[in-house]
JSON list of C-alpha atoms and ligand atoms in Angstrom, two decimals:
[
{"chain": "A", "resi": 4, "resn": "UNK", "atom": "CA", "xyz": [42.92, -188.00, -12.79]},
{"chain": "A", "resi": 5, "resn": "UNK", "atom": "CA", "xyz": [46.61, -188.66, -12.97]},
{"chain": "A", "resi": 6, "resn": "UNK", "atom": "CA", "xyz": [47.47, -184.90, -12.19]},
{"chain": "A", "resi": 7, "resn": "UNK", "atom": "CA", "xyz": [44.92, -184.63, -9.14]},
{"chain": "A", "resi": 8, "resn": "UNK", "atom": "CA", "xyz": [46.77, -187.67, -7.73]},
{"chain": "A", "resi": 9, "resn": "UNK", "atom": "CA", "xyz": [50.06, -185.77, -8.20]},
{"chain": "A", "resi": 10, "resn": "UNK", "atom": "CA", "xyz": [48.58, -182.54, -6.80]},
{"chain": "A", "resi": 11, "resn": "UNK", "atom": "CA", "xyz": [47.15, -184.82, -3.62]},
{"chain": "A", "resi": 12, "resn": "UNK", "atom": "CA", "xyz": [50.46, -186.18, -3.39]},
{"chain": "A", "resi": 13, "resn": "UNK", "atom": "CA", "xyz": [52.29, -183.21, -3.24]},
{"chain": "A", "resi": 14, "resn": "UNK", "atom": "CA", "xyz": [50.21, -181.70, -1.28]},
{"chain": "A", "resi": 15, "resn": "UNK", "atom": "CA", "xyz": [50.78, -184.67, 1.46]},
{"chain": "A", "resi": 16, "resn": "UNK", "atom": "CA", "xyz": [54.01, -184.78, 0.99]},
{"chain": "A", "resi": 17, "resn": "UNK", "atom": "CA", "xyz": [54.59, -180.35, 1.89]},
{"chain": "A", "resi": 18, "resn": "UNK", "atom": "CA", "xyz": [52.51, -181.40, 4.72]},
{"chain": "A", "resi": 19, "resn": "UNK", "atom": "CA", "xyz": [54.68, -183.94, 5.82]},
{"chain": "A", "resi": 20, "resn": "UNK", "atom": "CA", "xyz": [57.34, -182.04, 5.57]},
{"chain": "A", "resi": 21, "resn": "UNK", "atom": "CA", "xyz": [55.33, -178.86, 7.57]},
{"chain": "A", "resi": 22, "resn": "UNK", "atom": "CA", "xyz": [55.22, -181.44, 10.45]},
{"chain": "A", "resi": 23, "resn": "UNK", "atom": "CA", "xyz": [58.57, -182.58, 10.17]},
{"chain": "A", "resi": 24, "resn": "UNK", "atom": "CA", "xyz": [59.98, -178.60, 10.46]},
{"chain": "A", "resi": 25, "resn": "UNK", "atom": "CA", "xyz": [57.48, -178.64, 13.89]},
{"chain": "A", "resi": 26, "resn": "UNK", "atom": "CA", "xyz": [58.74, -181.66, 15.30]},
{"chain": "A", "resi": 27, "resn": "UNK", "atom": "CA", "xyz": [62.39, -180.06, 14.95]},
{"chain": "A", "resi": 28, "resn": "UNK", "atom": "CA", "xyz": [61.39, -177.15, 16.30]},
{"chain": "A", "resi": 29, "resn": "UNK", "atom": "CA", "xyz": [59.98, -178.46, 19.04]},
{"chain": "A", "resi": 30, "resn": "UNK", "atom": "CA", "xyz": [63.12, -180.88, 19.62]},
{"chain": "A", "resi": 31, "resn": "UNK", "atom": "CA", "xyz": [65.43, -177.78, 19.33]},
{"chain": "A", "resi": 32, "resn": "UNK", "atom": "CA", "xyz": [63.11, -175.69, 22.04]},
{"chain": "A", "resi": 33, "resn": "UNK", "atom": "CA", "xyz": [63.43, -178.86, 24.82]},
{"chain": "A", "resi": 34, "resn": "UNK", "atom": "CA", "xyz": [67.26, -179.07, 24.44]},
{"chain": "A", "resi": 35, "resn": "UNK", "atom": "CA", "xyz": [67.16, -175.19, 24.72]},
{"chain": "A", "resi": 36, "resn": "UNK", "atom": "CA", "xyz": [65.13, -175.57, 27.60]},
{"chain": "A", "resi": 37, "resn": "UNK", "atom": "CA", "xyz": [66.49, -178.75, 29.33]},
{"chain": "A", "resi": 38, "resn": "UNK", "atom": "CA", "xyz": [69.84, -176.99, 28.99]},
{"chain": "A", "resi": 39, "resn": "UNK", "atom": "CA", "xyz": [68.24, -173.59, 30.37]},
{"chain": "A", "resi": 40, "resn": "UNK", "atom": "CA", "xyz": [67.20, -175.26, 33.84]},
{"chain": "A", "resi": 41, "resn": "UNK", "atom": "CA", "xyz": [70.85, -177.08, 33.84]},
{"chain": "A", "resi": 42, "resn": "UNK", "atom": "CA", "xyz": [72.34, -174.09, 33.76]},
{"chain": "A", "resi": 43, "resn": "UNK", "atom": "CA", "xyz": [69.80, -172.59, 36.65]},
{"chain": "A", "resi": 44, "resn": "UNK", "atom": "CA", "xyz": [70.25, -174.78, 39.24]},
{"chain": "A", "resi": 45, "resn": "UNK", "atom": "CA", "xyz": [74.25, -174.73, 38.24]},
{"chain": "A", "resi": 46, "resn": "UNK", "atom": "CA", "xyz": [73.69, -170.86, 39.36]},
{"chain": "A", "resi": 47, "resn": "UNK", "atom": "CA", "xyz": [71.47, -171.92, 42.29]},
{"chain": "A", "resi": 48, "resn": "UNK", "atom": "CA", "xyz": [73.26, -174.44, 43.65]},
{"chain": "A", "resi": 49, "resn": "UNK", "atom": "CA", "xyz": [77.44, -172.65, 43.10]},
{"chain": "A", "resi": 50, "resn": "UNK", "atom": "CA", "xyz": [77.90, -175.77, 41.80]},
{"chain": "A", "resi": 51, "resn": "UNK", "atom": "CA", "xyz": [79.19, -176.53, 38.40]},
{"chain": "A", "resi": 52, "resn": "UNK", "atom": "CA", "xyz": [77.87, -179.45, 36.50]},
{"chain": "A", "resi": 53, "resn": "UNK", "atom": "CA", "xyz": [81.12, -180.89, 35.53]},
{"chain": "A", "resi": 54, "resn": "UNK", "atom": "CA", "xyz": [81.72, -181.61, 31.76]},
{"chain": "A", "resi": 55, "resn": "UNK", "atom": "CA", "xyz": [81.91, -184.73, 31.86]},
{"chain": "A", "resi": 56, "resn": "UNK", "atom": "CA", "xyz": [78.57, -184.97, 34.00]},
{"chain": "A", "resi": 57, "resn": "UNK", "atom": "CA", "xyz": [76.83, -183.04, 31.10]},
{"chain": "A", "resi": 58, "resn": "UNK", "atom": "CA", "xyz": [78.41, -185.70, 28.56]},
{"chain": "A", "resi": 59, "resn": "UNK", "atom": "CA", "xyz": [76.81, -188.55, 30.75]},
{"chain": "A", "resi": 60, "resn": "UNK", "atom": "CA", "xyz": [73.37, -186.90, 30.92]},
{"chain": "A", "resi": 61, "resn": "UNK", "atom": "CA", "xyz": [73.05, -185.68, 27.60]},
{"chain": "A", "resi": 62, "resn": "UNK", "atom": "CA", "xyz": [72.76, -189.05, 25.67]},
{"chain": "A", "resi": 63, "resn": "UNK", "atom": "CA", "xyz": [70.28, -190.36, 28.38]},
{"chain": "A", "resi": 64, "resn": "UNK", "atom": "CA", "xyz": [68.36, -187.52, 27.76]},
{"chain": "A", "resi": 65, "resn": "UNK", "atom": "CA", "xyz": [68.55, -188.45, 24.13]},
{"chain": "A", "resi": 66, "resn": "UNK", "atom": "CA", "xyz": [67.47, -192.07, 25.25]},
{"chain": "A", "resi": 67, "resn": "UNK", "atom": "CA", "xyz": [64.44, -191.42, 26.03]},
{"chain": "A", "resi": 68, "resn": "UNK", "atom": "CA", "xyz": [63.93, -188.78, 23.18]},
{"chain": "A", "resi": 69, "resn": "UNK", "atom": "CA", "xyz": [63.66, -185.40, 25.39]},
{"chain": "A", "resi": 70, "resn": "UNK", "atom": "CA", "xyz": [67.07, -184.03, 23.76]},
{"chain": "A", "resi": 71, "resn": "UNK", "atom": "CA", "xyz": [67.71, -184.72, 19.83]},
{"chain": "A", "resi": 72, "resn": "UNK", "atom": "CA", "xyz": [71.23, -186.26, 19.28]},
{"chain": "A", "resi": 73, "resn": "UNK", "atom": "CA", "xyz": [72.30, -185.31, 16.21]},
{"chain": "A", "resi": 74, "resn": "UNK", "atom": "CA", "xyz": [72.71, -188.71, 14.91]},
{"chain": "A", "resi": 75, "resn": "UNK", "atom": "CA", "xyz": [69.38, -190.47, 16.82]},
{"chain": "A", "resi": 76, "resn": "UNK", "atom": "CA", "xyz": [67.11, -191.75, 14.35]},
{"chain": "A", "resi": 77, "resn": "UNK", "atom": "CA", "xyz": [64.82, -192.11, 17.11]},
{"chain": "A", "resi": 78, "resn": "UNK", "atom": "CA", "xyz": [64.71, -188.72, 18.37]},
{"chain": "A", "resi": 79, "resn": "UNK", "atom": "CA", "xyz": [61.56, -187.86, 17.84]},
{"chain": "A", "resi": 80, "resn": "UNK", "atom": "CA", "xyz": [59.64, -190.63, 19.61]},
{"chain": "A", "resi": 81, "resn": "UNK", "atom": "CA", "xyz": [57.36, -189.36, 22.46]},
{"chain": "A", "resi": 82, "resn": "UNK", "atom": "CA", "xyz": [58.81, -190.24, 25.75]},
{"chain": "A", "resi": 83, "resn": "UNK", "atom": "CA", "xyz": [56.59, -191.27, 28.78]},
{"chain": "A", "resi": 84, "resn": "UNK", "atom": "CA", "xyz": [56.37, -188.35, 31.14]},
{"chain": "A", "resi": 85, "resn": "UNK", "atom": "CA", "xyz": [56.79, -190.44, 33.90]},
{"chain": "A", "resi": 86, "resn": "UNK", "atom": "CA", "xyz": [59.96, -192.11, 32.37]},
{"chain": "A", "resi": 87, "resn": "UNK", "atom": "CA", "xyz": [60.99, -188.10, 31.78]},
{"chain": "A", "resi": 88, "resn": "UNK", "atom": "CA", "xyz": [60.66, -187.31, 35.58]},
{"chain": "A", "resi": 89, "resn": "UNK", "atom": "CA", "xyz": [61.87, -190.35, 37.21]},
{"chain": "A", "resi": 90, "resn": "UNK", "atom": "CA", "xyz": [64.86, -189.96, 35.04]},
{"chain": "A", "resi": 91, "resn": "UNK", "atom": "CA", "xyz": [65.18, -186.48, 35.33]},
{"chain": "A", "resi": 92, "resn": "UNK", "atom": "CA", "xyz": [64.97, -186.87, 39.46]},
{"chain": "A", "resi": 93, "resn": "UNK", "atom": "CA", "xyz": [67.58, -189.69, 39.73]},
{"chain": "A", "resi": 94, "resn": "UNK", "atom": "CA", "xyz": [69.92, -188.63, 36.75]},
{"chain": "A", "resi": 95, "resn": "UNK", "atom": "CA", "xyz": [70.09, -184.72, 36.97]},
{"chain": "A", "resi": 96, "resn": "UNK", "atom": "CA", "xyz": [68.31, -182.91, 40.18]},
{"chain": "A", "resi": 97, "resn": "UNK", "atom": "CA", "xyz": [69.62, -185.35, 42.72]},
{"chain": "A", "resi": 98, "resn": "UNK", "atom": "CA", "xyz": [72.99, -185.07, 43.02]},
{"chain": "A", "resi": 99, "resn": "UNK", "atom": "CA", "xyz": [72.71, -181.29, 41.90]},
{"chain": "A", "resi": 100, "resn": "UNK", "atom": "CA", "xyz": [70.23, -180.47, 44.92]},
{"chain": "A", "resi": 101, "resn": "UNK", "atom": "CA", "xyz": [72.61, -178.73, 47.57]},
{"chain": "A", "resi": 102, "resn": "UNK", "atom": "CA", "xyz": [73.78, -180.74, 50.53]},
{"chain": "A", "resi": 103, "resn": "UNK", "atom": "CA", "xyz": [75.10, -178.91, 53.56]},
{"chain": "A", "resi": 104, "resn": "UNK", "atom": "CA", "xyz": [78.37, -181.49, 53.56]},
{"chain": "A", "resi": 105, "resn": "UNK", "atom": "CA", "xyz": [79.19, -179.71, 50.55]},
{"chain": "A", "resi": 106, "resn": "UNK", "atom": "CA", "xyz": [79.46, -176.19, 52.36]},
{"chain": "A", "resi": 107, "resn": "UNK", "atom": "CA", "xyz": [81.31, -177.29, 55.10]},
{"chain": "A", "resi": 108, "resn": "UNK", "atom": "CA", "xyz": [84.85, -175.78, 56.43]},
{"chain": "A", "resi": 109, "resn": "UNK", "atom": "CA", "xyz": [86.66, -178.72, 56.71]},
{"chain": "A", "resi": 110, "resn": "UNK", "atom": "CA", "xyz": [88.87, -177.62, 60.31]},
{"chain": "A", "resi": 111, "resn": "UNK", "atom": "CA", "xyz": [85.76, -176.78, 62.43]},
{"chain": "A", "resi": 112, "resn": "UNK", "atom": "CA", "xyz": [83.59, -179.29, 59.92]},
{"chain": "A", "resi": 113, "resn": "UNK", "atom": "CA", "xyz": [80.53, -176.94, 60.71]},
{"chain": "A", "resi": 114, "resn": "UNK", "atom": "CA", "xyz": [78.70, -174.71, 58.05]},
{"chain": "A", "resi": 115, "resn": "UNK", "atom": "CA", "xyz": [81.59, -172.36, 56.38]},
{"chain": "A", "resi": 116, "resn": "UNK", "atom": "CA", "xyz": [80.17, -168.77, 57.34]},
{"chain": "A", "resi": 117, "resn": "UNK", "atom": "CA", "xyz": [81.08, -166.55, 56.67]},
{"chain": "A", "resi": 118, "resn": "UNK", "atom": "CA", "xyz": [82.23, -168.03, 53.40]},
{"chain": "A", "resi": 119, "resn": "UNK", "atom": "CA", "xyz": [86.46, -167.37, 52.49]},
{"chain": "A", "resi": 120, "resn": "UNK", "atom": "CA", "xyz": [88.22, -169.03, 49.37]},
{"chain": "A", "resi": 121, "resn": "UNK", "atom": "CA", "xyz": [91.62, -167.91, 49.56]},
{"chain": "A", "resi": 122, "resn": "UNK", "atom": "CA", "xyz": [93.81, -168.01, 46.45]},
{"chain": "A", "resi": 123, "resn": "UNK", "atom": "CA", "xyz": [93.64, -171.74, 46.21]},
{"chain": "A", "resi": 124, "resn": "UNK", "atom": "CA", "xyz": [90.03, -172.16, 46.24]},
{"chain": "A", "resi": 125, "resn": "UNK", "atom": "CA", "xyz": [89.40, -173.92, 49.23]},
{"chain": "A", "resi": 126, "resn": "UNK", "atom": "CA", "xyz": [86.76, -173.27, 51.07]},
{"chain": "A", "resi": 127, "resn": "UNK", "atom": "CA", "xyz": [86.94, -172.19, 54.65]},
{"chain": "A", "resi": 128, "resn": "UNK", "atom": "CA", "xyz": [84.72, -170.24, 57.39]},
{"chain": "A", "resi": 129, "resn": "UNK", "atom": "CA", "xyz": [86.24, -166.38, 58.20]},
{"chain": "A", "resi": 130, "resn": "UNK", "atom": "CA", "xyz": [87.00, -167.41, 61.94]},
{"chain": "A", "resi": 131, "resn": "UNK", "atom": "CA", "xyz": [89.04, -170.62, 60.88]},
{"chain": "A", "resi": 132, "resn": "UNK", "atom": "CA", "xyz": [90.86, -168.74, 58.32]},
{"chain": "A", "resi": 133, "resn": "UNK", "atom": "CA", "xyz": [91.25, -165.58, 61.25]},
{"chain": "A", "resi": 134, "resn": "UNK", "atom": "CA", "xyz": [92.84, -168.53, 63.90]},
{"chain": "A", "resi": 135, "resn": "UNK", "atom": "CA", "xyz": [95.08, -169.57, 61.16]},
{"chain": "A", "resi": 136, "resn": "UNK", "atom": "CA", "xyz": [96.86, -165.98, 59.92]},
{"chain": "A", "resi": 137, "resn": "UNK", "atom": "CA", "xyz": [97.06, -165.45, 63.71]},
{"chain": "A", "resi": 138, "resn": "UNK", "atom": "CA", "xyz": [98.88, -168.78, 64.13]},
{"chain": "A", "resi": 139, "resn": "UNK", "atom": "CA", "xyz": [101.35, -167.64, 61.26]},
{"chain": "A", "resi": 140, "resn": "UNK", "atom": "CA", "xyz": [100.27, -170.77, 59.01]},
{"chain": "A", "resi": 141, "resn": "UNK", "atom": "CA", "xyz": [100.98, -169.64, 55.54]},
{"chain": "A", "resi": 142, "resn": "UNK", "atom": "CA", "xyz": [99.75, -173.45, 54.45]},
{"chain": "A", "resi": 143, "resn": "UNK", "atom": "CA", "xyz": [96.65, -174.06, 53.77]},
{"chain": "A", "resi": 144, "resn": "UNK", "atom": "CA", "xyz": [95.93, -177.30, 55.10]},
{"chain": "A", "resi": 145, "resn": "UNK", "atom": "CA", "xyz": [94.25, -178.87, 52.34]},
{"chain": "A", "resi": 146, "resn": "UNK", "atom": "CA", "xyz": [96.45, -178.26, 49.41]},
{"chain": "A", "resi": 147, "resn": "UNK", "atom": "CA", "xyz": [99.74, -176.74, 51.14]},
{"chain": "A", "resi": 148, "resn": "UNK", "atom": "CA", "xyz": [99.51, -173.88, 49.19]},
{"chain": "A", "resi": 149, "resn": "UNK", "atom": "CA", "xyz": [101.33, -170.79, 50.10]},
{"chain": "A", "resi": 150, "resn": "UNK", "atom": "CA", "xyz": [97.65, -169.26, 50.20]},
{"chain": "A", "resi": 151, "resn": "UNK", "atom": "CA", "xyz": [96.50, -168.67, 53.71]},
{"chain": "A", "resi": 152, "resn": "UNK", "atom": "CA", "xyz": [98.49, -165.25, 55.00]},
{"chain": "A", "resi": 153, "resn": "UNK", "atom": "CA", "xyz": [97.61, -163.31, 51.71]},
{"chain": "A", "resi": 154, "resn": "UNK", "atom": "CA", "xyz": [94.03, -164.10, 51.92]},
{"chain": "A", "resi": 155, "resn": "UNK", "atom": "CA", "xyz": [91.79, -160.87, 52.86]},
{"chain": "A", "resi": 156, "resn": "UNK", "atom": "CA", "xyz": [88.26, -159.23, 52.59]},
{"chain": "A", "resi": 157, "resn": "UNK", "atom": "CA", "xyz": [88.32, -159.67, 48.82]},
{"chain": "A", "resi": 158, "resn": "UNK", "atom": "CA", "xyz": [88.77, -163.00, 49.14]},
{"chain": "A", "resi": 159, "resn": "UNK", "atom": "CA", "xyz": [85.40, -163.40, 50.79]},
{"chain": "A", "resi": 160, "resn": "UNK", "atom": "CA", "xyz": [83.19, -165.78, 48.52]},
{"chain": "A", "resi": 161, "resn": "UNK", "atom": "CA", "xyz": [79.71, -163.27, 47.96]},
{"chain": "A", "resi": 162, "resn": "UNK", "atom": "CA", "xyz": [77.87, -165.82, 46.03]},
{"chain": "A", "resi": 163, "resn": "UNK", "atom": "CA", "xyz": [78.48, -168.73, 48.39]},
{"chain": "A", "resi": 164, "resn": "UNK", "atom": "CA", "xyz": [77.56, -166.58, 51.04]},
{"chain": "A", "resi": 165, "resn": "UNK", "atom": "CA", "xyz": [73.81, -165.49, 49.29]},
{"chain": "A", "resi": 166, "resn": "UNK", "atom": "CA", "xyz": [73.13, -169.08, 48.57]},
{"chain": "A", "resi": 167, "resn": "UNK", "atom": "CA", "xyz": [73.92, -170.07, 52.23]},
{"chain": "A", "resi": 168, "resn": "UNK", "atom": "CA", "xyz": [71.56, -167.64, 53.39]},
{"chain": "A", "resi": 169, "resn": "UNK", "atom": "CA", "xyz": [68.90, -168.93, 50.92]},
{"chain": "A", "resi": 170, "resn": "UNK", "atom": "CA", "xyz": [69.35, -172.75, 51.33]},
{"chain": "A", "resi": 171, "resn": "UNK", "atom": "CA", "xyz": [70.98, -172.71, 55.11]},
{"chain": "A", "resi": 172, "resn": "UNK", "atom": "CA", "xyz": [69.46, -170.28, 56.93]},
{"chain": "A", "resi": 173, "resn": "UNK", "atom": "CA", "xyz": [69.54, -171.37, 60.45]},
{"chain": "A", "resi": 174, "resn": "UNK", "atom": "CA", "xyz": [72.95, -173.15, 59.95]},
{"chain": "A", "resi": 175, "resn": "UNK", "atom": "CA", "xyz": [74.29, -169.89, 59.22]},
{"chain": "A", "resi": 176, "resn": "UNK", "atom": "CA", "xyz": [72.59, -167.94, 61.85]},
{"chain": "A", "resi": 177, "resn": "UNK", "atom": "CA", "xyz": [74.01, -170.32, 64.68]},
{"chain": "A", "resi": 178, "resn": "UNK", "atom": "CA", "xyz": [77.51, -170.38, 63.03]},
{"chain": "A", "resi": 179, "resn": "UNK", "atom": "CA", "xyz": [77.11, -166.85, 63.28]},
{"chain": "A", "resi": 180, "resn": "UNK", "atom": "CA", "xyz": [76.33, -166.49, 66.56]},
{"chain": "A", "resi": 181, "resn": "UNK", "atom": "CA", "xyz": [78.65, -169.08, 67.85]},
{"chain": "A", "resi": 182, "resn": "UNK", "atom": "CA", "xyz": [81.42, -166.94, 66.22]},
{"chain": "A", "resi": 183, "resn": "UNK", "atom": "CA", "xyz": [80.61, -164.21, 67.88]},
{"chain": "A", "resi": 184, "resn": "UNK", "atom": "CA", "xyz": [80.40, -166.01, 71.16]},
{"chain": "A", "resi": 185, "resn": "UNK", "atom": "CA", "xyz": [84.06, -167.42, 70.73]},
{"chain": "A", "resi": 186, "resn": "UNK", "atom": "CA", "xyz": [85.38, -164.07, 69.45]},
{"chain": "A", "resi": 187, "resn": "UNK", "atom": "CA", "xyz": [83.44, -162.16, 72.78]},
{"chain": "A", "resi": 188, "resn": "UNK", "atom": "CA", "xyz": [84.76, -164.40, 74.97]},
{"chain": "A", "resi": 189, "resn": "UNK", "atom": "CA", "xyz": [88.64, -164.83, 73.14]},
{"chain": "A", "resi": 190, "resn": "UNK", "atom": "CA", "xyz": [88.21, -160.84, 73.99]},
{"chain": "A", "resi": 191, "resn": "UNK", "atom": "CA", "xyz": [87.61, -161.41, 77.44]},
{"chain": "A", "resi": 192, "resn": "UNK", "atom": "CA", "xyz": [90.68, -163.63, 78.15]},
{"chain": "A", "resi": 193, "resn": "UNK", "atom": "CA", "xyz": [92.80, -161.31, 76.16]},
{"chain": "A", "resi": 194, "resn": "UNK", "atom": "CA", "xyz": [91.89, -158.97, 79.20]},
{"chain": "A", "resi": 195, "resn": "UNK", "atom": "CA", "xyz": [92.78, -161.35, 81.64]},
{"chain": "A", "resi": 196, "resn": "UNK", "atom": "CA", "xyz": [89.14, -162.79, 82.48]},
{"chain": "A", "resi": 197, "resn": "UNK", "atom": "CA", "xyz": [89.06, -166.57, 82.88]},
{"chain": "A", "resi": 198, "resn": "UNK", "atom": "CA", "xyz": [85.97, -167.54, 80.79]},
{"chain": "A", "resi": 199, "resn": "UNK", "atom": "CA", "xyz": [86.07, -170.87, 81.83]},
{"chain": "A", "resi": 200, "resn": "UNK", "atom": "CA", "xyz": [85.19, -170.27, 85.27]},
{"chain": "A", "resi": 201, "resn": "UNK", "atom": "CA", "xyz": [81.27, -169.66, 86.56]},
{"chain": "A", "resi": 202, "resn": "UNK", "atom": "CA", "xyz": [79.69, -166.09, 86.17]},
{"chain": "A", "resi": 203, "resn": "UNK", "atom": "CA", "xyz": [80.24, -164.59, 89.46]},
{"chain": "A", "resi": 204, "resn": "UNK", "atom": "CA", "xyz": [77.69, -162.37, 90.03]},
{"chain": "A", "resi": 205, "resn": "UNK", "atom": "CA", "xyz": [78.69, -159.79, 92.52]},
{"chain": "B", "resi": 3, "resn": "ZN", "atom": "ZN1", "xyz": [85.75, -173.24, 60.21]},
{"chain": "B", "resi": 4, "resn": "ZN", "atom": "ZN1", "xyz": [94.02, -174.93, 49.44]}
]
């Protein structure tokens, strides 16, 4: 009797231990996973998730027991999936979601498109950056760095430009097509037509 209550004990405790390796795996695959979508909206968005963001969310994730902590005792307690989202929404997606103020060129304060970072990072639209080399200002006017003149087609941010088209769409088209209005009609008074006047039609 005494070695069939050893046996049933052992065999309990393997179990418990079977569960235990389950629970950590399925701890280790929601960090993996809650870190995976991080990092895709950090891609979507051409945002980064500054460290010290991550270092802020990471332990509230742990609070409510979606990420382990190393040290949590607690880690493995279910959390309430509504607790999860709410969280999630306020804490993480909100202020990742893009905003257009974020994409803005800060001299004509309209959608920067086409998108140009010259050496200094800023971020401008390709007319405003145009009006400035032909003004001569070497400055730019956010961080007085010597950045403006050298700045050229390579300097053309690509992946700003795709996720403009994606989130912005018809920002982009009418900053488009106003540029192309202002540089038509720049053309014409660089002829000598007065654009400002009526349309005469003769
Ligand atoms: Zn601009
Ligand atoms: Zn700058």
């Amino acid at each position: 009797m005494r070695y069939k209550d050893s046996r049933d004990a052992l065999e309990v405790f393997i179990k418990l231990n079977m569960q235990l390796i389950d629970l950590k795996k399925f701890q280790l695959a929601n960090a993996e996973a809650i870190r995976k979508i991080l990092k895709k909206y950090e891609k979507r968005t051409a945002l980064t998730l500054p460290v010290a963001e991550q270092d802020r969310i990471l332990p509230l994730l742990s609070s409510i027991g979606l990420v382990a902590m190393p040290s949590d005792p607690n880690a493995s307690r279910p959390p309430s999936l509504s607790r999860v989202l709410v969280v999630l929404m306020t804490e993480s997606l909100l202020p990742i979601t893009p905003f257009i103020d974020d994409y803005l060129c800060l001299i004509c304060t309209s959608i920067a498109f086409k998108p140009i970072r010259p050496d200094c990072r800023h971020l401008f639209c390709v007319r405003c950056l145009a009006k400035m080399q032909k003004r001569g200002q070497a400055e730019c006017p956010l961080c007085r760095a010597q950045t403006v003149l050298t700045a050229d087609r390579t300097n053309v941010d690509y992946a700003v430009w795709n996720f403009m088209m994606d989130w912005f769409p018809k920002e982009a088209k009418k900053k488009l097509k106003a540029n192309e209005a202002e540089a038509a009609s720049e053309e014409l008074e660089a002829m000598g037509f007065d654009t400002q006047s009526e349309c005469v039609v003769m």
